[in-house]
XYZ file of N, CA and C in Angstrom:
759
model
N 75.874 2.340 -23.019
C 75.143 3.137 -24.180
C 74.971 3.622 -22.909
N 74.143 5.320 -23.144
C 73.031 5.869 -22.799
C 73.343 6.048 -21.298
N 74.871 6.423 -20.814
C 74.921 6.381 -19.573
C 74.841 8.501 -19.470
N 74.829 8.866 -18.766
C 74.887 9.990 -18.774
C 75.753 11.168 -17.512
N 76.891 9.786 -17.155
C 78.104 10.547 -16.201
C 78.576 11.588 -15.998
N 78.490 12.570 -15.842
C 79.380 13.870 -15.668
C 78.559 14.905 -16.589
N 77.414 14.447 -16.448
C 76.768 15.550 -17.381
C 75.793 16.709 -16.693
N 75.892 17.425 -16.568
C 74.211 18.241 -16.254
C 73.148 18.497 -16.761
N 72.099 18.265 -16.154
C 71.088 18.065 -16.136
C 70.115 19.694 -15.475
N 69.455 20.538 -16.359
C 68.654 21.166 -15.680
C 67.000 20.741 -15.613
N 66.137 20.558 -14.978
C 64.729 19.972 -15.617
C 63.854 21.128 -14.764
N 63.332 21.884 -15.754
C 62.137 23.119 -15.378
C 60.920 22.602 -15.302
N 60.292 23.006 -13.970
C 59.284 21.945 -13.727
C 59.549 20.538 -13.108
N 60.519 20.527 -12.646
C 61.056 19.281 -12.247
C 60.865 18.509 -10.894
N 59.876 19.380 -9.945
C 59.581 18.535 -8.902
C 58.354 17.789 -8.647
N 57.677 17.843 -9.616
C 56.126 17.140 -9.897
C 56.457 15.933 -10.790
N 55.287 15.239 -11.195
C 54.841 14.517 -12.176
C 55.696 13.875 -13.294
N 55.532 14.560 -14.247
C 56.682 13.831 -15.225
C 57.767 14.198 -15.315
N 57.518 15.991 -14.887
C 59.559 16.454 -14.907
C 60.125 15.532 -13.740
N 59.421 15.054 -12.494
C 59.849 15.257 -11.574
C 60.499 13.506 -11.948
N 59.582 12.789 -12.135
C 59.974 11.064 -12.910
C 61.181 11.430 -13.704
N 61.403 12.446 -14.953
C 62.794 12.241 -15.566
C 63.553 13.051 -14.601
N 63.741 13.745 -14.006
C 64.844 14.431 -12.875
C 65.257 13.386 -12.378
N 64.441 12.532 -11.869
C 65.062 11.119 -10.652
C 65.494 10.051 -11.892
N 65.074 9.923 -13.027
C 65.754 8.619 -13.850
C 66.896 9.327 -14.855
N 67.138 11.306 -14.842
C 68.508 11.468 -15.334
C 69.481 10.948 -14.492
N 69.071 11.442 -13.032
C 70.325 11.611 -12.068
C 70.483 9.647 -11.807
N 69.896 8.883 -11.800
C 69.712 7.418 -11.950
C 70.691 6.627 -13.110
N 70.627 8.036 -14.404
C 71.990 7.540 -15.160
C 72.833 8.044 -15.290
N 72.983 8.836 -13.372
C 74.403 9.348 -13.419
C 75.023 10.909 -13.511
N 73.768 11.442 -14.386
C 73.778 12.982 -14.241
C 73.691 13.813 -13.243
N 74.436 15.061 -13.339
C 73.908 16.012 -11.670
C 72.721 16.671 -11.988
N 71.977 16.475 -11.519
C 70.812 17.096 -11.924
C 69.940 18.455 -11.032
N 69.668 19.418 -11.601
C 69.056 20.563 -10.725
C 67.857 20.164 -11.160
N 66.784 20.069 -9.604
C 65.048 20.016 -10.925
C 64.519 21.288 -10.181
N 63.791 22.178 -10.602
C 63.606 23.641 -9.927
C 61.921 23.949 -10.091
N 60.958 24.349 -9.838
C 59.797 24.754 -9.504
C 59.900 26.013 -8.816
N 58.374 26.501 -8.526
C 58.223 27.724 -7.936
C 57.663 27.249 -6.077
N 57.848 26.057 -5.891
C 57.717 25.494 -4.243
C 58.705 25.446 -3.984
N 59.340 25.973 -2.678
C 60.331 25.791 -2.305
C 60.261 24.057 -1.562
N 59.686 23.873 -0.723
C 59.468 22.455 -0.036
C 59.619 21.409 -1.040
N 59.084 21.435 -2.672
C 58.950 20.667 -3.579
C 60.402 20.536 -3.839
N 61.192 21.901 -4.216
C 62.570 22.016 -4.685
C 63.692 21.129 -3.616
N 63.073 21.204 -2.561
C 63.995 20.654 -1.165
C 63.809 19.033 -1.143
N 62.713 18.804 -1.543
C 62.168 17.276 -1.653
C 63.032 16.540 -2.310
N 63.000 17.415 -3.724
C 63.587 16.778 -5.125
C 64.534 16.466 -4.627
N 65.099 17.731 -4.142
C 66.875 17.473 -3.986
C 67.244 16.857 -3.131
N 66.700 16.338 -1.874
C 67.072 15.059 -1.149
C 66.768 14.075 -1.633
N 65.959 13.892 -2.937
C 65.637 12.489 -3.777
C 66.895 12.212 -4.507
N 67.206 13.477 -5.298
C 68.364 13.346 -6.289
C 69.586 12.710 -6.016
N 69.853 13.856 -4.174
C 71.676 13.057 -3.371
C 71.318 12.273 -3.479
N 70.210 11.093 -2.903
C 70.145 10.233 -2.819
C 70.843 9.196 -3.366
N 70.291 9.537 -4.536
C 70.655 8.988 -6.002
C 72.076 8.754 -6.968
N 72.940 9.829 -5.800
C 74.443 9.906 -5.913
C 74.705 11.245 -6.914
N 73.301 11.810 -7.181
C 73.463 13.299 -8.284
C 73.779 14.524 -7.376
N 74.844 15.398 -7.598
C 75.051 16.513 -6.828
C 73.506 17.264 -8.096
N 73.299 18.484 -6.861
C 72.539 19.333 -7.199
C 72.280 20.799 -6.692
N 71.474 21.503 -6.632
C 71.073 23.051 -6.153
C 69.618 22.818 -5.952
N 69.237 23.958 -4.673
C 68.044 23.966 -4.430
C 67.889 25.264 -4.716
N 67.224 25.394 -6.148
C 66.642 27.280 -6.566
C 65.407 27.191 -6.691
N 64.563 28.042 -6.461
C 63.311 28.347 -7.117
C 63.441 29.085 -8.441
N 62.515 28.920 -9.289
C 62.584 29.467 -10.361
C 61.002 29.253 -11.104
N 60.389 29.878 -11.876
C 59.124 30.393 -12.468
C 59.234 30.622 -14.094
N 58.910 29.843 -14.899
C 58.585 30.268 -15.918
C 58.447 31.463 -16.669
N 56.592 31.929 -15.891
C 56.359 33.745 -16.265
C 57.878 34.673 -15.934
N 58.797 33.868 -15.392
C 60.129 34.991 -14.190
C 61.157 35.107 -15.625
N 61.327 35.586 -16.475
C 62.484 35.250 -17.318
C 64.239 35.752 -16.212
N 63.842 36.317 -15.143
C 64.724 37.041 -14.031
C 64.629 35.913 -13.654
N 64.398 34.971 -12.771
C 63.716 33.621 -12.000
C 65.365 32.602 -13.199
N 64.579 32.743 -14.340
C 65.026 31.410 -15.240
C 66.808 32.141 -15.265
N 66.962 33.356 -15.683
C 68.398 33.853 -15.606
C 69.185 33.244 -14.576
N 68.854 33.657 -13.317
C 68.929 33.140 -12.113
C 69.104 31.707 -11.826
N 68.366 30.770 -12.073
C 68.590 29.234 -12.095
C 69.619 28.636 -12.970
N 69.729 29.398 -14.692
C 70.940 29.167 -14.948
C 72.496 29.903 -15.089
N 72.370 30.488 -14.256
C 73.586 31.406 -13.609
C 74.356 30.536 -12.911
N 73.479 30.030 -11.699
C 73.653 29.376 -10.408
C 74.288 28.105 -10.765
N 73.882 27.365 -11.798
C 73.597 25.756 -12.321
C 75.100 25.686 -12.787
N 75.344 27.227 -13.603
C 76.706 27.151 -14.524
C 77.953 27.601 -13.824
N 77.801 28.157 -12.802
C 78.915 28.283 -12.180
C 78.673 27.096 -10.915
N 77.808 26.359 -10.757
C 78.173 25.257 -9.913
C 78.611 24.053 -10.719
N 78.272 24.117 -12.185
C 79.240 22.619 -12.519
C 80.047 23.051 -13.930
N 80.267 24.094 -14.160
C 80.476 24.502 -15.325
C 80.353 24.787 -16.871
N 79.320 24.061 -16.767
C 78.378 23.564 -18.181
C 77.487 23.117 -17.855
N 76.051 23.346 -18.845
C 74.839 22.569 -19.110
C 74.344 21.896 -20.363
N 73.991 20.699 -19.740
C 73.805 19.586 -21.005
C 73.125 19.222 -21.837
N 71.961 19.449 -20.627
C 70.544 19.168 -20.811
C 69.675 19.904 -20.416
N 68.642 20.359 -21.064
C 68.002 20.581 -20.588
C 66.131 20.536 -20.776
N 65.543 20.107 -19.915
C 64.188 19.907 -19.954
C 63.049 20.928 -19.214
N 61.826 20.909 -20.284
C 61.261 22.123 -19.937
C 59.435 21.136 -19.898
N 59.208 21.415 -18.104
C 58.315 20.132 -17.811
C 57.318 21.102 -17.163
N 57.612 22.867 -17.300
C 56.316 22.714 -16.380
C 55.005 23.182 -17.591
N 54.022 22.872 -17.105
C 53.142 23.450 -17.945
C 51.862 23.558 -17.049
N 50.375 24.110 -17.531
C 48.847 23.864 -16.661
C 48.463 23.919 -17.808
N 47.108 23.217 -17.315
C 45.684 23.554 -18.543
C 44.429 23.908 -17.858
N 42.935 24.002 -18.095
C 42.066 24.205 -17.620
C 40.738 23.900 -18.874
N 39.750 22.995 -18.032
C 38.417 22.791 -19.191
C 37.714 23.651 -19.103
N 37.523 24.835 -20.489
C 36.440 25.496 -20.570
C 35.908 25.167 -22.198
N 34.333 25.210 -22.097
C 34.196 25.533 -23.215
C 34.625 27.279 -24.229
N 35.067 26.937 -25.432
C 35.929 27.924 -26.283
C 35.622 29.462 -25.863
N 34.021 29.370 -25.812
C 33.550 30.602 -25.961
C 33.579 31.074 -25.101
N 33.534 30.693 -23.551
C 33.465 31.166 -22.539
C 34.872 30.915 -21.930
N 36.310 30.851 -22.689
C 37.605 31.179 -22.153
C 38.134 32.359 -22.549
N 38.109 33.095 -21.287
C 38.467 34.526 -20.943
C 40.244 34.727 -22.332
N 40.089 35.817 -22.750
C 41.864 36.428 -22.922
C 42.972 36.352 -22.129
N 42.207 36.158 -20.932
C 43.158 36.548 -19.367
C 43.080 34.994 -19.194
N 42.722 33.871 -19.642
C 42.924 32.710 -18.770
C 43.993 32.171 -20.346
N 43.526 32.614 -21.672
C 44.316 31.903 -22.638
C 45.464 32.509 -22.851
N 46.033 33.557 -22.744
C 47.105 33.965 -22.199
C 47.977 33.289 -21.199
N 46.900 33.356 -19.789
C 47.914 32.441 -19.089
C 48.462 31.340 -19.327
N 47.349 30.565 -19.915
C 48.017 29.062 -20.455
C 49.338 29.729 -21.095
N 48.877 30.246 -22.377
C 49.692 30.600 -23.817
C 51.302 30.658 -23.019
N 51.254 31.296 -21.687
C 52.695 32.199 -21.301
C 53.301 30.777 -20.708
N 52.510 30.215 -19.669
C 53.187 29.389 -18.808
C 53.671 27.990 -20.141
N 52.669 27.984 -20.805
C 53.249 26.194 -21.691
C 53.701 26.528 -22.869
N 53.887 27.971 -23.648
C 54.460 28.195 -24.661
C 55.279 29.042 -24.906
N 55.420 30.386 -23.829
C 56.141 31.324 -23.535
C 57.221 30.702 -22.757
N 56.804 30.243 -21.345
C 57.874 29.671 -20.508
C 59.118 28.578 -21.255
N 58.328 28.087 -22.155
C 59.254 26.813 -22.670
C 60.379 28.028 -23.577
N 59.383 28.947 -24.113
C 60.899 29.314 -24.785
C 61.650 30.744 -24.361
N 61.430 31.361 -23.605
C 62.107 31.458 -22.275
C 63.313 30.218 -21.759
N 62.966 29.622 -21.524
C 63.936 28.500 -21.100
C 65.228 28.093 -22.321
N 64.668 27.702 -22.819
C 65.167 28.183 -24.376
C 66.278 28.552 -24.567
N 65.752 30.223 -24.855
C 66.534 31.199 -25.250
C 67.471 31.300 -24.351
N 67.375 31.247 -22.549
C 68.889 31.120 -21.326
C 69.440 30.432 -21.398
N 68.953 28.924 -21.910
C 69.770 27.872 -21.639
C 70.696 27.427 -22.990
N 69.999 28.011 -24.162
C 69.984 27.471 -25.417
C 71.427 28.762 -25.263
N 71.373 29.217 -25.070
C 72.441 30.665 -25.530
C 74.050 30.060 -24.957
N 73.608 29.497 -24.019
C 75.129 28.531 -23.311
C 75.223 27.298 -23.825
N 74.141 26.905 -24.187
C 74.517 25.735 -25.536
C 75.158 25.752 -26.776
N 75.266 27.125 -27.034
C 75.547 27.478 -28.630
C 77.027 27.863 -27.809
N 77.068 28.202 -27.295
C 79.145 28.957 -26.574
C 79.490 27.026 -27.008
N 78.599 26.015 -25.911
C 79.697 25.050 -25.664
C 79.753 24.079 -27.319
N 78.636 24.767 -28.180
C 78.772 23.835 -29.205
C 77.785 22.049 -29.306
N 77.166 22.396 -27.930
C 76.549 21.189 -27.715
C 75.666 21.115 -26.614
N 74.539 20.819 -26.870
C 73.472 20.850 -25.822
C 72.014 19.472 -26.132
N 71.513 19.282 -25.512
C 70.353 18.630 -25.539
C 68.753 19.282 -25.102
N 67.919 19.731 -25.411
C 66.955 20.069 -25.129
C 65.939 19.178 -25.139
N 65.238 18.951 -24.039
C 64.208 17.895 -24.248
C 62.716 18.906 -23.729
N 61.635 19.292 -24.894
C 60.436 19.682 -24.215
C 59.855 19.057 -24.447
N 58.373 19.098 -23.662
C 57.249 18.320 -23.224
C 56.057 18.859 -24.138
N 56.121 17.858 -25.015
C 54.934 18.118 -25.840
C 53.554 17.580 -25.221
N 52.636 16.823 -26.191
C 51.094 16.299 -25.609
C 50.306 15.571 -26.694
N 49.183 14.726 -26.507
C 48.947 14.055 -27.874
C 48.313 15.557 -28.059
N 48.106 16.014 -27.634
C 47.299 17.837 -27.963
C 48.192 18.302 -29.082
N 48.991 17.972 -28.825
C 50.379 18.474 -30.248
C 49.796 17.931 -31.409
N 48.916 16.734 -31.400
C 48.556 15.772 -32.381
C 47.113 16.303 -32.681
N 46.347 15.806 -32.318
C 44.825 15.492 -32.107
C 43.928 16.854 -31.138
N 42.699 16.988 -31.266
C 42.392 17.432 -29.991
C 41.656 16.983 -29.269
N 41.090 17.884 -27.808
C 40.464 17.299 -26.962
C 39.554 18.342 -26.914
N 38.185 17.491 -25.951
C 37.351 18.308 -26.015
C 37.390 19.327 -25.010
N 37.218 21.032 -25.320
C 37.079 22.390 -23.710
C 38.640 22.610 -23.822
N 39.380 22.030 -24.497
C 40.762 22.550 -24.166
C 41.467 23.420 -25.286
N 41.067 24.148 -25.221
C 41.416 24.741 -26.853
C 42.932 25.411 -26.688
N 42.375 26.122 -25.219
C 44.330 26.938 -25.297
C 45.391 25.532 -24.703
N 45.234 24.885 -24.188
C 46.563 23.878 -23.673
C 46.497 23.274 -25.247
N 45.766 22.722 -25.915
C 46.105 22.328 -27.470
C 46.424 23.291 -28.237
N 46.402 24.745 -28.758
C 47.208 25.412 -29.462
C 48.198 25.493 -28.565
N 48.486 25.731 -27.303
C 49.486 25.853 -26.736
C 50.556 24.589 -26.928
N 50.451 23.570 -26.640
C 51.523 22.104 -26.925
C 51.454 22.110 -28.233
N 50.187 22.607 -29.241
C 50.984 21.959 -30.694
C 52.275 23.296 -31.243
N 52.346 24.443 -30.650
C 53.134 25.457 -30.799
C 54.542 25.181 -29.939
N 54.245 23.986 -29.146
C 55.141 24.081 -28.465
C 56.099 22.875 -29.178
N 55.212 21.993 -30.183
C 55.797 20.732 -31.159
C 56.579 21.842 -32.348
N 55.963 22.810 -32.964
C 56.708 23.660 -34.024
C 57.540 24.367 -32.928
N 57.975 24.990 -32.071
C 59.277 26.069 -31.455
C 60.052 24.492 -31.677
N 59.742 23.339 -31.038
C 60.779 22.513 -31.003
C 61.650 21.435 -32.336
N 60.660 21.736 -33.572
C 61.126 21.851 -34.571
C 61.909 22.582 -34.884
N 61.602 23.912 -35.368
C 62.399 25.139 -35.353
C 63.751 25.426 -34.710
N 63.614 25.204 -33.319
C 64.855 25.324 -33.108
C 65.855 24.733 -33.511
N 65.214 22.603 -33.559
C 66.244 21.869 -34.161
C 66.433 22.239 -35.190
N 66.322 22.941 -36.060
C 66.620 22.961 -37.619
C 67.381 24.123 -37.251
N 67.132 25.461 -36.462
C 68.449 26.669 -36.037
C 69.858 26.138 -35.559
N 69.770 25.383 -34.515
C 70.502 25.174 -33.655
C 71.521 23.787 -34.478
N 70.810 22.845 -35.044
C 71.165 21.779 -35.380
C 73.027 21.914 -35.522
N 73.419 23.187 -36.563
C 74.871 22.858 -36.987
C 75.839 23.149 -36.059
N 74.907 23.429 -34.988
C 75.926 23.921 -33.451
C 76.068 22.962 -32.617
N 75.526 21.502 -32.640
C 75.657 20.640 -32.201
C 74.803 20.672 -30.710
N 73.721 21.336 -31.294
C 72.519 21.407 -30.258
C 71.480 20.200 -30.917
N 71.003 19.522 -30.496
C 69.608 18.528 -30.419
C 68.548 19.064 -29.719
N 67.390 19.248 -30.565
C 65.859 19.567 -29.611
C 64.963 18.638 -30.033
N 64.415 18.018 -28.875
C 63.579 17.051 -29.055
C 62.084 17.496 -28.080
N 61.262 16.471 -28.678
C 59.866 16.299 -27.517
C 59.534 15.606 -27.256
N 59.047 14.525 -25.912
C 58.376 13.930 -26.053
C 56.985 14.274 -25.640
N 55.943 13.427 -25.880
C 54.751 13.149 -25.867
C 54.211 12.928 -25.270
N 53.450 12.900 -23.965
C 53.350 11.406 -23.292
C 52.103 11.170 -23.890
N 51.520 10.181 -23.265
C 50.315 9.633 -23.583
C 49.212 10.228 -21.977
N 48.933 8.819 -21.455
C 47.594 9.382 -20.447
C 48.371 8.920 -18.921
N 48.570 10.167 -18.011
C 49.417 9.398 -16.960
C 48.971 9.831 -15.943
N 48.541 9.604 -14.752
C 47.635 9.750 -13.961
C 48.708 10.805 -13.298
N 48.564 12.079 -12.835
C 49.772 12.993 -12.041
C 48.622 14.114 -11.613
N 49.097 14.828 -10.978
C 48.240 15.781 -9.999
C 47.448 16.657 -10.930
N 47.916 16.892 -11.832
C 47.780 18.241 -13.042
C 45.325 17.389 -13.307
N 45.961 15.690 -13.940
C 44.866 15.461 -14.698
C 44.094 14.235 -13.687
N 44.664 14.085 -12.645
C 43.694 12.895 -11.928
C 42.335 12.887 -12.200
N 41.721 13.857 -11.429
C 40.298 13.638 -11.445
C 39.536 13.735 -12.815
N 40.100 14.539 -13.615
C 39.849 13.776 -14.873
C 39.598 12.749 -15.493
N 40.727 12.130 -14.930
C 40.388 10.736 -15.136
C 39.744 9.680 -14.546
N 39.354 10.026 -13.660
C 38.254 9.844 -12.856
C 36.699 9.788 -13.562
N 36.363 10.626 -14.972
C 35.392 10.747 -15.199
C 35.164 9.792 -16.289
N 33.882 10.505 -17.296
C 33.624 9.754 -18.073
C 34.622 9.938 -19.511
N 35.264 11.114 -19.191
C 36.314 11.579 -20.241
C 37.277 10.661 -20.050
N 37.708 10.454 -18.871
C 39.042 8.819 -18.673
C 38.810 7.992 -19.025
N 37.219 7.056 -18.975
C 37.049 5.828 -19.772
C 36.981 6.218 -21.101
N 37.187 7.066 -21.669
C 37.249 7.308 -23.014
C 38.734 7.382 -23.336
N 39.430 8.374 -23.099
C 40.921 7.871 -23.342
C 41.318 6.354 -22.582
N 41.266 5.494 -21.636
C 41.584 3.910 -21.481
C 40.905 3.488 -23.323
N 39.954 3.496 -23.307
C 39.592 3.305 -24.441
C 40.181 2.980 -25.659
N 40.333 3.950 -25.899
C 41.282 4.746 -27.464
C 42.915 4.223 -26.702
N 43.211 3.744 -26.077
C 44.141 3.554 -25.720
C 44.593 2.418 -25.987
N 45.266 1.630 -26.861
C 45.173 0.210 -27.826
C 45.775 -0.728 -26.562
N 46.981 -0.694 -25.520
C 47.413 -1.032 -24.743
C 46.317 -1.398 -23.000
N 45.486 -0.522 -23.965
C 44.221 -0.517 -22.340
C 44.404 -0.505 -20.981
N 45.443 0.883 -21.007
C 46.063 0.940 -19.447
C 46.144 2.393 -19.709
N 46.520 2.779 -18.345
C 47.200 4.789 -18.341
C 48.633 4.072 -17.727
N 49.510 5.022 -18.342
C 50.831 5.331 -18.030
C 51.193 5.492 -16.693
N 52.171 4.999 -16.498
C 53.150 5.543 -15.064
C 54.349 6.482 -15.666
N 54.585 7.549 -14.884
C 55.276 8.877 -15.113
C 56.794 7.844 -15.543
N 56.808 7.002 -14.572
C 58.745 6.219 -14.935
C 58.278 5.871 -16.339
N 57.763 5.498 -17.109
C 57.641 5.000 -18.503
C 58.231 5.961 -19.255
N 57.727 7.393 -19.178
C 58.266 8.423 -19.906
C 60.010 8.341 -19.646
N 60.813 7.632 -18.874
C 61.742 8.080 -18.670
C 63.112 7.924 -19.385
N 62.814 6.381 -20.055
C 63.821 5.707 -21.289
C 64.173 6.536 -22.331
N 62.529 7.118 -22.577
C 62.998 8.484 -23.520
C 63.841 9.714 -23.726
N 63.542 10.035 -22.378
C 64.432 10.966 -22.336
C 65.478 10.644 -21.772
N 66.110 9.220 -21.171
C 67.361 9.017 -21.322
C 68.424 9.175 -22.631
N 67.095 8.224 -23.490
C 67.872 7.818 -25.063
C 67.943 9.707 -25.352
N 66.910 11.106 -25.350
C 67.277 12.201 -25.939
C 67.870 13.247 -25.410
N 68.848 12.804 -24.127
C 69.871 13.205 -23.245
C 70.817 12.599 -23.599
N 71.311 11.725 -23.815
C 72.585 10.646 -24.301
C 73.262 11.368 -25.612
N 74.400 10.890 -25.631
C 74.817 10.766 -27.098
C 74.888 10.324 -27.546
N 73.831 8.820 -27.683
C 73.863 8.402 -28.758
C 72.441 8.781 -29.308
N 71.634 10.035 -28.737
C 71.189 10.905 -29.895
C 71.289 11.908 -30.454
N 72.840 11.604 -30.834
C 73.641 12.691 -31.282
C 72.824 13.129 -33.200
N 72.112 12.173 -34.185
C 71.632 12.169 -35.071
C 69.796 12.191 -34.966
N 69.314 12.441 -34.035
C 68.101 12.500 -33.560
C 67.965 14.477 -33.095
N 67.232 14.726 -33.889
C 66.081 16.272 -33.553
C 65.270 16.611 -34.428
N 64.621 17.392 -33.700
C 63.281 17.708 -34.156
C 62.210 17.120 -34.447
N 62.457 15.746 -33.196
C 61.323 14.747 -33.296
C 60.309 14.559 -32.033
N 59.508 14.905 -32.379
C 58.438 14.050 -31.032
C 57.890 13.043 -30.829
N 59.008 12.567 -29.706
C 58.595 10.807 -29.294
C 57.444 11.038 -28.223
N 56.305 10.285 -28.984
C 55.063 9.766 -28.383
C 55.380 8.567 -27.649
N 55.086 8.781 -26.018
C 55.315 7.413 -25.673
C 53.691 7.627 -24.948
N 52.799 6.840 -25.641
C 51.475 6.818 -25.485
C 50.703 5.474 -25.367
N 51.470 4.500 -25.717
C 50.264 2.865 -25.145
C 49.703 2.772 -26.827
N 50.418 3.700 -27.520
C 49.705 3.322 -28.792
C 48.447 4.309 -28.992
N 48.462 5.457 -28.265
C 47.282 5.924 -28.567
C 46.635 6.637 -29.963
N 48.098 7.126 -30.419
C 47.981 7.749 -31.558
C 47.896 7.105 -32.805
N 48.843 6.025 -32.793
C 48.450 5.094 -33.701
C 47.392 4.498 -34.018
N 46.164 4.881 -33.267
C 45.291 3.830 -33.093
C 43.986 4.728 -34.130
N 43.031 3.691 -34.646
C 41.292 4.340 -35.135
C 40.419 3.443 -34.042
N 39.920 2.473 -34.494
C 38.999 1.892 -34.434
C 39.480 0.563 -33.290
N 39.209 0.414 -32.166
C 39.872 0.358 -31.046
C 38.621 -1.505 -31.028
N 37.890 -1.384 -31.367
C 36.786 -2.639 -31.237
C 36.097 -3.402 -32.578
């Protein structure tokens, strides 16, 4: 069970953090994996790691703000592998700022990456999956899909919208053999949030996590493999929290 042998996966934003861990995990489960981002050195590095795990891959840059680059990524993967079975959308940005001080430009930039970038990839890769009558899409949501965090309104709104988009596509594409789900990671130290976790805010997040520790990015991989596999054939429209009990928790003391 849960083998991905012979399947082709694309991980957008797959060269760092959670996306990188998922890309490597899918490869370990037998998939051929193309992990892409804007950074050429990062794409080269992850490709080397994937090949060491026995996966076939490509070295292609992409930017979720640029539909043409995502289309080029799609076309190259489809030409090389003949099909695309799995799409993971992991590109994301955030910035902490009081909402009254959040400019329209900042708000739109966060929305454009986190929400619109996810939509662009879903449209481009989803079109091929609809033709195949089969596919798996895994979006990366957030705890802020469900609860609010101080002074990150743009990020929270974008990730709440990613949750809504996930459910909408799941309902629309379910009759065509495509499962669309999301993972909501708990608190995992990454380059995006490492500074935050060293602050009083990080201490509060730790206190609110019943397991009393932060996660490791590798702990997201099992959920991703399940959602990418044939064993998830009747699972769609779900947002699976991998959060050490954070969302289940009320008072921990």
